[in-house]
Amino acid sequence: MSLESEAGLPGEALLPGVLPEALRAELVAFRRDLHMHPELGNQEFRTTAAIKERLERAGLKPRVLAVGTGLVCDIGEWDEGRPMLALRADIDGLPIPDTKTECPYRSTVPDRAHACGHDVHTTVVLGAGLVLAELHRQGRLPRPVRLVFQPAEEVLPGGAADAIDCGVLEGVGRMIAVHCDPRVEAGRVGLREGPITSACDRLEIALDGPGGHTARPHLTTDLVTAVARVVTDVPALVGRRVDTRAGLAVTWGRIESGHAPNVIPQHAELSGTVRCLDIDAWRQAPDIVVAAIDEVANLHRAKSEINYVRGVPPVVNDPGVTELLRDAMTARRGADSVEGTEQSLGGEDFSWYLQHVPGAMARLGVRPQGEHTVRDLHQGDFDADESAITVGVELFTAAALLDATEDMTDAGDPARG
């Protein structure tokens, strides 16, 4: 692989590691193959095998995680005095149909789609690994780098916890990731210090009571009315029991009850999500939400059974690592290629890594330039501008090189201890 040594773009630094055209084309083909064969969390066997085979062809030694899917792969030799920068990708798809009608690489698996961009994330980290491996072979990678291909991001509480248990953070000093953002134009990234995603939990509720005829609701637990009151009253109650700036919100996604118009049912189910912008309020959320549900259910004489499933805390970007990503993107594409981004209400299990090491996630622009329609994530027609793959790879390779430079500067400056 022949690597160019300059970006050829108006960046502020000239760094090695720009992709040659042949590798760009290969990565697009790799992403399309993943897009056609999405696999759900903890079932990513084909995806894992494809990543492993390509890394091995590059002379690397990837290791499949003990959970059976996902991989970790080091570039360079780690020792205790040289903590690594880790690049993380999530590799699973979603249980929804691909509704793109004229796309030659649409999903071939019924009711499965890469509608969140994990195929792009995976390809970006793979491409960065291939470039960094070549730089290491040439003696131009001064610090080891770890690649983490994580399964089951979409499965609460997230495959990151399993990956951590498998030791992927051993020897890691900092960690970075990207997430596709259809609101950001391709060729750009969005950055934010502090919280960039929200906490996300899952809520499952069963309500029970004696049913009966709709002609005599006074002799029953009017379960349909009870469910309707839980749906409307619980979010309002929760919103009044924490500081509104915490952004604690309950939103419903499913309600099931009854089978006939003149029969009051004996059982009802509903489920939804609890999202929160603030990590302290998130810690209080289970007690607050469960108490509100019980109050409303009791008022309507319904027995409630609540399964509150802990999900993920917010991703909180470390200021220093965020600045590293800003410097890397500026070096590759110029200062104008970086924009600010708001905190999302989406959840991301990358947050679990940041409970252990400092890190940051960038929003990778995937909206085609000049297109104003935003194809939202988790929708069957979602697709990404594939030029974003090159942007992500060059962002990560620049970050790895600048991270090593920062480390050597710190080591040589007595004032930095």
Coordinates of C-alpha atoms in Angstrom, one line a residue:
M1 CA 0.0 0.0 0.0
S2 CA 1.4 3.4 -1.0
L3 CA 0.4 6.1 1.4
E4 CA 0.4 9.8 0.5
S5 CA 2.2 12.0 2.9
E6 CA 0.1 15.1 2.5
A7 CA -3.6 15.8 2.6
G8 CA -3.7 18.0 -0.4
L9 CA -6.4 20.0 1.4
P10 CA -6.3 23.3 3.3
G11 CA -5.4 21.8 6.6
E12 CA -3.0 23.3 9.1
A13 CA -0.7 20.3 9.3
L14 CA 0.8 17.8 6.8
L15 CA 0.5 14.3 8.1
P16 CA 1.0 10.9 6.5
G17 CA -1.8 8.5 6.2
V18 CA -4.1 9.8 3.5
L19 CA -5.9 7.0 1.6
P20 CA -4.8 6.0 -1.8
E21 CA -7.6 5.7 -4.3
A22 CA -7.5 1.9 -4.4
L23 CA -8.0 1.6 -0.7
R24 CA -10.9 4.1 -0.8
A25 CA -12.6 1.9 -3.4
E26 CA -11.9 -1.2 -1.4
L27 CA -13.4 0.3 1.7
V28 CA -16.6 1.4 -0.1
A29 CA -17.0 -2.2 -1.4
F30 CA -16.4 -3.6 2.1
R31 CA -19.1 -1.3 3.6
R32 CA -21.5 -2.3 0.9
D33 CA -21.0 -5.9 1.6
L34 CA -21.7 -5.3 5.3
H35 CA -24.8 -3.3 4.4
M36 CA -26.1 -6.2 2.4
H37 CA -25.6 -8.7 5.2
P38 CA -26.6 -7.0 8.5
E39 CA -26.5 -9.1 11.7
L40 CA -28.1 -8.4 15.0
G41 CA -26.3 -8.0 18.3
N42 CA -24.3 -11.0 19.5
Q43 CA -25.0 -12.7 16.1
E44 CA -22.4 -10.9 14.0
F45 CA -20.4 -14.0 13.0
R46 CA -20.1 -13.2 9.3
T47 CA -19.2 -9.6 10.1
T48 CA -16.6 -10.6 12.6
A49 CA -15.1 -13.1 10.1
A50 CA -14.9 -10.5 7.3
I51 CA -13.1 -8.0 9.5
K52 CA -10.7 -10.7 10.9
E53 CA -9.8 -11.9 7.4
R54 CA -8.9 -8.4 6.1
L55 CA -6.9 -7.5 9.2
E56 CA -4.9 -10.8 8.9
R57 CA -4.2 -10.1 5.3
A58 CA -2.6 -6.9 6.4
G59 CA -0.3 -8.8 8.7
L60 CA -2.2 -8.0 11.9
K61 CA -3.3 -10.4 14.7
P62 CA -6.9 -9.7 15.6
R63 CA -8.5 -11.6 18.5
V64 CA -12.2 -12.5 18.6
L65 CA -13.8 -11.5 21.8
A66 CA -14.7 -14.2 24.3
V67 CA -18.4 -13.5 23.8
G68 CA -18.0 -15.0 20.3
T69 CA -18.4 -11.9 18.1
G70 CA -16.4 -8.7 17.8
L71 CA -12.7 -8.3 17.8
V72 CA -9.8 -6.4 19.3
C73 CA -6.5 -5.8 17.4
D74 CA -3.3 -4.0 18.4
I75 CA -1.1 -2.2 16.0
G76 CA 2.4 -2.0 17.5
E77 CA 3.6 -3.5 20.7
W78 CA 2.0 -2.3 23.9
D79 CA 4.0 -1.9 27.1
E80 CA 3.0 -0.4 30.4
G81 CA 4.8 2.9 29.7
R82 CA 3.0 3.5 26.4
P83 CA -0.8 3.6 26.9
M84 CA -2.7 3.2 23.6
L85 CA -5.2 5.2 21.8
A86 CA -8.2 3.0 21.1
L87 CA -10.5 3.3 18.0
R88 CA -13.9 1.9 18.6
A89 CA -16.5 0.7 16.1
D90 CA -19.9 -1.0 16.7
I91 CA -20.7 -3.8 14.2
D92 CA -24.4 -4.8 14.7
G93 CA -27.5 -4.0 12.6
L94 CA -31.1 -3.3 13.4
P95 CA -34.2 -5.5 13.4
I96 CA -36.0 -3.4 10.8
P97 CA -36.6 -3.9 7.0
D98 CA -34.5 -2.1 4.5
T99 CA -37.0 0.0 2.5
K100 CA -34.5 1.5 -0.1
T101 CA -36.0 0.4 -3.4
E102 CA -33.4 1.3 -6.0
C103 CA -30.2 0.7 -4.0
P104 CA -28.0 -2.1 -5.5
Y105 CA -26.5 -2.9 -2.1
R106 CA -29.7 -2.9 0.0
S107 CA -30.0 -5.5 2.7
T108 CA -30.5 -9.1 1.5
V109 CA -31.7 -10.2 4.9
P110 CA -35.4 -9.9 5.6
D111 CA -36.3 -7.5 8.4
R112 CA -32.6 -6.6 9.0
A113 CA -30.9 -3.3 8.1
H114 CA -27.8 -1.3 8.8
A115 CA -30.0 1.7 9.4
C116 CA -27.8 3.4 12.1
G117 CA -24.5 3.5 10.2
H118 CA -22.7 0.8 12.1
D119 CA -21.4 -0.5 8.7
V120 CA -19.8 2.9 8.1
H121 CA -18.3 3.0 11.7
T122 CA -16.9 -0.5 11.2
T123 CA -15.4 0.3 7.8
V124 CA -13.8 3.5 9.2
V125 CA -12.0 1.7 12.0
L126 CA -11.0 -1.1 9.6
G127 CA -9.6 1.5 7.1
A128 CA -7.8 3.4 9.8
G129 CA -6.3 0.1 11.0
L130 CA -5.0 -0.8 7.5
V131 CA -3.4 2.7 7.1
L132 CA -1.9 2.7 10.6
A133 CA -0.5 -0.8 10.1
E134 CA 1.3 0.4 7.0
L135 CA 2.6 3.4 8.8
H136 CA 3.8 1.0 11.6
R137 CA 5.6 -1.2 9.0
Q138 CA 7.3 1.9 7.7
G139 CA 8.4 3.0 11.2
R140 CA 6.2 6.0 11.1
L141 CA 3.7 5.1 13.9
P142 CA 5.4 6.2 17.2
R143 CA 2.8 4.9 19.5
P144 CA 0.7 1.7 19.5
V145 CA -3.0 1.8 18.6
R146 CA -5.8 -0.6 19.5
L147 CA -8.8 -1.3 17.2
V148 CA -12.0 -2.4 19.0
F149 CA -14.9 -3.8 16.9
Q150 CA -17.7 -4.1 19.4
P151 CA -20.8 -6.3 19.1
A152 CA -24.3 -5.6 20.3
E153 CA -24.4 -1.8 20.7
E154 CA -28.2 -1.9 20.1
V155 CA -28.8 -4.4 22.8
L156 CA -29.3 -2.8 26.3
P157 CA -27.2 -2.3 28.3
G158 CA -24.9 -2.5 25.3
G159 CA -22.1 -4.8 24.2
A160 CA -19.5 -2.3 25.4
A161 CA -19.9 -3.8 28.9
D162 CA -19.0 -7.3 27.6
A163 CA -16.1 -5.9 25.6
I164 CA -14.8 -4.2 28.7
D165 CA -15.1 -7.5 30.6
C166 CA -13.1 -9.1 27.8
G167 CA -10.2 -6.7 28.6
V168 CA -10.3 -4.3 25.6
L169 CA -9.4 -1.4 27.8
E170 CA -6.3 -2.9 29.3
G171 CA -3.4 -0.6 28.3
V172 CA -5.7 2.0 26.8
G173 CA -5.1 5.6 27.7
R174 CA -7.8 7.3 25.6
M175 CA -10.6 6.2 23.2
I176 CA -12.3 7.8 20.3
A177 CA -15.3 6.9 18.1
V178 CA -17.5 8.4 15.4
H179 CA -21.2 8.1 14.9
C180 CA -23.0 8.8 11.6
D181 CA -25.1 12.0 11.7
P182 CA -27.4 12.7 8.7
R183 CA -27.8 16.3 9.9
V184 CA -24.2 17.0 9.2
E185 CA -23.0 17.3 5.6
A186 CA -20.4 14.8 4.3
G187 CA -16.9 16.1 4.6
R188 CA -17.5 17.6 8.0
V189 CA -17.7 16.5 11.6
G190 CA -19.6 17.8 14.6
L191 CA -17.9 18.1 18.0
R192 CA -19.0 19.0 21.5
E193 CA -17.2 18.9 24.9
G194 CA -19.2 17.4 27.7
P195 CA -22.4 15.4 27.2
I196 CA -23.0 14.6 23.5
T197 CA -25.7 11.8 23.9
S198 CA -28.2 11.1 26.6
A199 CA -28.9 8.3 29.0
C200 CA -31.4 5.7 27.8
D201 CA -33.2 3.1 29.7
R202 CA -36.1 0.7 28.7
L203 CA -39.4 0.5 30.5
E204 CA -41.8 -2.5 30.4
I205 CA -45.1 -2.4 32.3
A206 CA -47.9 -4.9 32.9
L207 CA -51.2 -3.7 34.4
D208 CA -53.8 -6.2 35.7
G209 CA -57.2 -6.1 37.2
P210 CA -60.6 -7.7 37.1
G211 CA -62.2 -7.0 33.7
G212 CA -65.8 -7.2 32.7
H213 CA -68.5 -5.8 30.4
T214 CA -68.2 -2.2 29.1
A215 CA -71.8 -1.7 30.3
R216 CA -70.6 -2.0 33.9
P217 CA -67.2 -0.4 34.3
H218 CA -67.9 0.5 37.9
L219 CA -67.7 -3.2 38.7
T220 CA -64.2 -3.6 37.1
T221 CA -60.8 -2.2 37.0
D222 CA -61.2 -0.1 33.9
L223 CA -57.8 -1.2 32.6
V224 CA -57.9 0.7 29.2
T225 CA -58.6 3.9 31.1
A226 CA -55.8 3.0 33.6
V227 CA -53.3 2.5 30.7
A228 CA -54.4 5.7 29.1
R229 CA -53.7 7.6 32.3
V230 CA -50.3 6.0 32.7
V231 CA -49.5 7.0 29.2
T232 CA -50.4 10.7 29.7
D233 CA -49.9 11.3 33.4
V234 CA -46.6 9.5 34.1
P235 CA -44.5 11.7 31.8
A236 CA -46.1 14.8 33.2
L237 CA -45.4 13.7 36.8
V238 CA -41.8 12.7 36.1
G239 CA -41.2 16.1 34.4
R240 CA -42.2 17.8 37.7
R241 CA -40.0 15.8 40.0
V242 CA -36.6 16.7 38.7
D243 CA -35.0 19.9 37.5
T244 CA -36.4 20.5 34.0
R245 CA -32.8 21.1 32.8
A246 CA -32.0 17.4 33.4
G247 CA -34.3 16.6 30.4
L248 CA -35.7 13.5 32.0
A249 CA -38.4 12.2 29.6
V250 CA -40.6 9.1 29.4
T251 CA -41.8 8.3 25.9
W252 CA -44.0 5.3 24.9
G253 CA -43.5 3.0 22.0
R254 CA -46.0 0.2 22.5
I255 CA -49.5 -0.3 24.0
E256 CA -51.4 -3.6 23.9
S257 CA -54.8 -4.2 25.6
G258 CA -58.1 -5.8 24.8
H259 CA -59.6 -7.8 22.0
A260 CA -63.3 -6.8 21.8
P261 CA -65.1 -3.4 21.8
N262 CA -67.5 -4.4 24.6
V263 CA -65.1 -6.2 26.9
I264 CA -62.9 -4.5 29.5
P265 CA -59.7 -6.5 29.5
Q266 CA -58.0 -8.0 32.5
H267 CA -54.4 -7.4 31.2
A268 CA -52.6 -4.6 29.5
E269 CA -49.0 -4.0 28.5
L270 CA -47.0 -0.9 27.5
S271 CA -43.4 -0.2 27.0
G272 CA -41.2 2.8 26.2
T273 CA -37.9 4.5 26.9
V274 CA -36.6 6.8 29.6
R275 CA -34.1 9.4 28.4
C276 CA -32.1 11.9 30.4
L277 CA -29.6 14.6 29.6
D278 CA -28.0 14.7 33.1
I279 CA -26.1 11.8 34.6
D280 CA -27.1 12.7 38.2
A281 CA -30.8 12.8 37.3
W282 CA -30.3 9.5 35.4
R283 CA -29.1 7.8 38.6
Q284 CA -32.4 8.9 40.3
A285 CA -34.6 8.1 37.4
P286 CA -35.7 4.5 38.3
D287 CA -37.1 5.5 41.7
I288 CA -38.8 8.6 40.3
V289 CA -40.4 6.8 37.3
V290 CA -41.5 3.7 39.2
A291 CA -43.1 5.8 42.0
A292 CA -45.0 7.8 39.4
I293 CA -46.3 4.6 37.6
D294 CA -47.4 3.1 40.9
E295 CA -49.3 6.2 41.9
V296 CA -51.3 6.4 38.7
A297 CA -52.0 2.7 38.6
N298 CA -53.2 2.6 42.2
L299 CA -55.5 5.6 41.6
H300 CA -57.3 3.4 39.0
R301 CA -57.1 0.2 41.1
A302 CA -54.8 -1.5 38.7
K303 CA -52.0 -3.8 39.8
S304 CA -48.7 -2.8 38.2
E305 CA -45.7 -4.9 37.5
I306 CA -42.7 -2.8 36.3
N307 CA -39.5 -4.0 34.6
Y308 CA -37.1 -1.0 34.6
V309 CA -34.2 -2.1 32.4
R310 CA -31.0 0.0 33.0
G311 CA -29.5 1.1 29.7
V312 CA -26.6 3.5 29.2
P313 CA -25.4 6.8 30.8
P314 CA -24.7 9.8 28.6
V315 CA -21.5 9.9 26.5
V316 CA -19.5 12.7 28.1
N317 CA -16.7 13.9 25.8
D318 CA -13.4 14.7 27.5
P319 CA -12.3 18.2 26.6
G320 CA -8.7 17.1 25.9
V321 CA -9.7 14.2 23.6
T322 CA -12.4 16.4 21.9
E323 CA -9.6 18.9 21.2
L324 CA -7.5 16.0 19.7
L325 CA -10.3 15.2 17.3
R326 CA -10.6 18.9 16.4
D327 CA -6.9 19.2 15.7
A328 CA -7.0 16.0 13.7
M329 CA -9.9 17.1 11.5
T330 CA -8.4 20.6 11.1
A331 CA -5.1 19.0 10.0
R332 CA -6.9 16.9 7.4
R333 CA -9.7 19.2 6.1
G334 CA -9.2 22.7 7.6
A335 CA -10.9 24.5 10.5
D336 CA -14.1 25.0 8.5
S337 CA -14.7 21.2 8.4
V338 CA -15.5 21.2 12.1
E339 CA -18.9 22.4 13.5
G340 CA -20.5 22.4 16.9
T341 CA -23.2 19.9 17.7
E342 CA -26.0 19.7 20.2
Q343 CA -26.5 17.1 22.8
S344 CA -28.6 14.3 21.3
L345 CA -31.4 12.4 23.1
G346 CA -30.1 9.2 21.5
G347 CA -28.3 6.7 23.7
E348 CA -24.9 5.1 22.9
D349 CA -23.0 2.4 24.9
F350 CA -19.7 4.1 24.1
S351 CA -20.5 5.8 27.4
W352 CA -19.5 2.7 29.3
Y353 CA -15.9 3.0 28.1
L354 CA -15.7 6.6 29.2
Q355 CA -16.5 5.5 32.7
H356 CA -13.0 4.1 32.7
V357 CA -10.9 6.1 30.3
P358 CA -11.2 9.6 28.9
G359 CA -12.5 9.7 25.3
A360 CA -14.7 11.5 22.8
M361 CA -17.2 10.7 20.0
A362 CA -17.5 12.8 16.9
R363 CA -20.5 13.2 14.7
L364 CA -19.5 12.0 11.3
G365 CA -21.3 13.9 8.5
V366 CA -23.1 11.5 6.1
R367 CA -25.6 13.8 4.3
P368 CA -24.7 14.3 0.7
Q369 CA -23.5 17.8 -0.1
G370 CA -26.3 19.9 -1.4
E371 CA -29.1 17.5 -0.3
H372 CA -31.6 19.1 2.2
T373 CA -33.6 16.0 3.0
V374 CA -32.4 14.3 6.2
R375 CA -32.8 10.5 6.2
D376 CA -33.0 9.9 9.9
L377 CA -31.3 7.1 11.8
H378 CA -33.2 3.9 12.6
Q379 CA -35.4 4.3 9.5
G380 CA -35.5 1.7 6.7
D381 CA -34.5 4.2 4.0
F382 CA -31.3 5.4 5.8
D383 CA -28.1 5.6 3.8
A384 CA -24.8 7.4 4.0
D385 CA -22.7 9.4 1.6
E386 CA -19.8 7.0 1.3
S387 CA -17.2 9.8 1.0
A388 CA -17.7 9.9 4.8
I389 CA -15.6 6.7 5.1
T390 CA -12.5 8.5 3.8
V391 CA -13.2 11.4 6.1
G392 CA -13.5 9.1 9.1
V393 CA -10.4 7.1 8.3
E394 CA -8.2 10.2 7.8
L395 CA -9.7 11.7 11.0
F396 CA -8.7 8.6 13.0
T397 CA -5.2 8.3 11.5
A398 CA -4.5 11.9 12.1
A399 CA -5.8 11.6 15.7
A400 CA -3.5 8.6 16.3
L401 CA -0.4 10.5 15.0
L402 CA -1.2 13.7 16.9
D403 CA -2.0 11.7 20.1
A404 CA 1.5 10.2 19.9
T405 CA 3.0 13.7 19.3
E406 CA 1.2 15.0 22.3
D407 CA 2.4 12.2 24.4
M408 CA 6.1 12.8 23.4
T409 CA 5.7 16.5 24.0
D410 CA 4.3 15.9 27.5
A411 CA 7.0 13.5 28.3
G412 CA 9.7 16.0 27.4
D413 CA 8.2 18.9 29.3
P414 CA 9.0 18.7 33.0
A415 CA 6.2 21.2 33.7
R416 CA 3.7 18.7 32.5
G417 CA 4.9 16.2 35.0

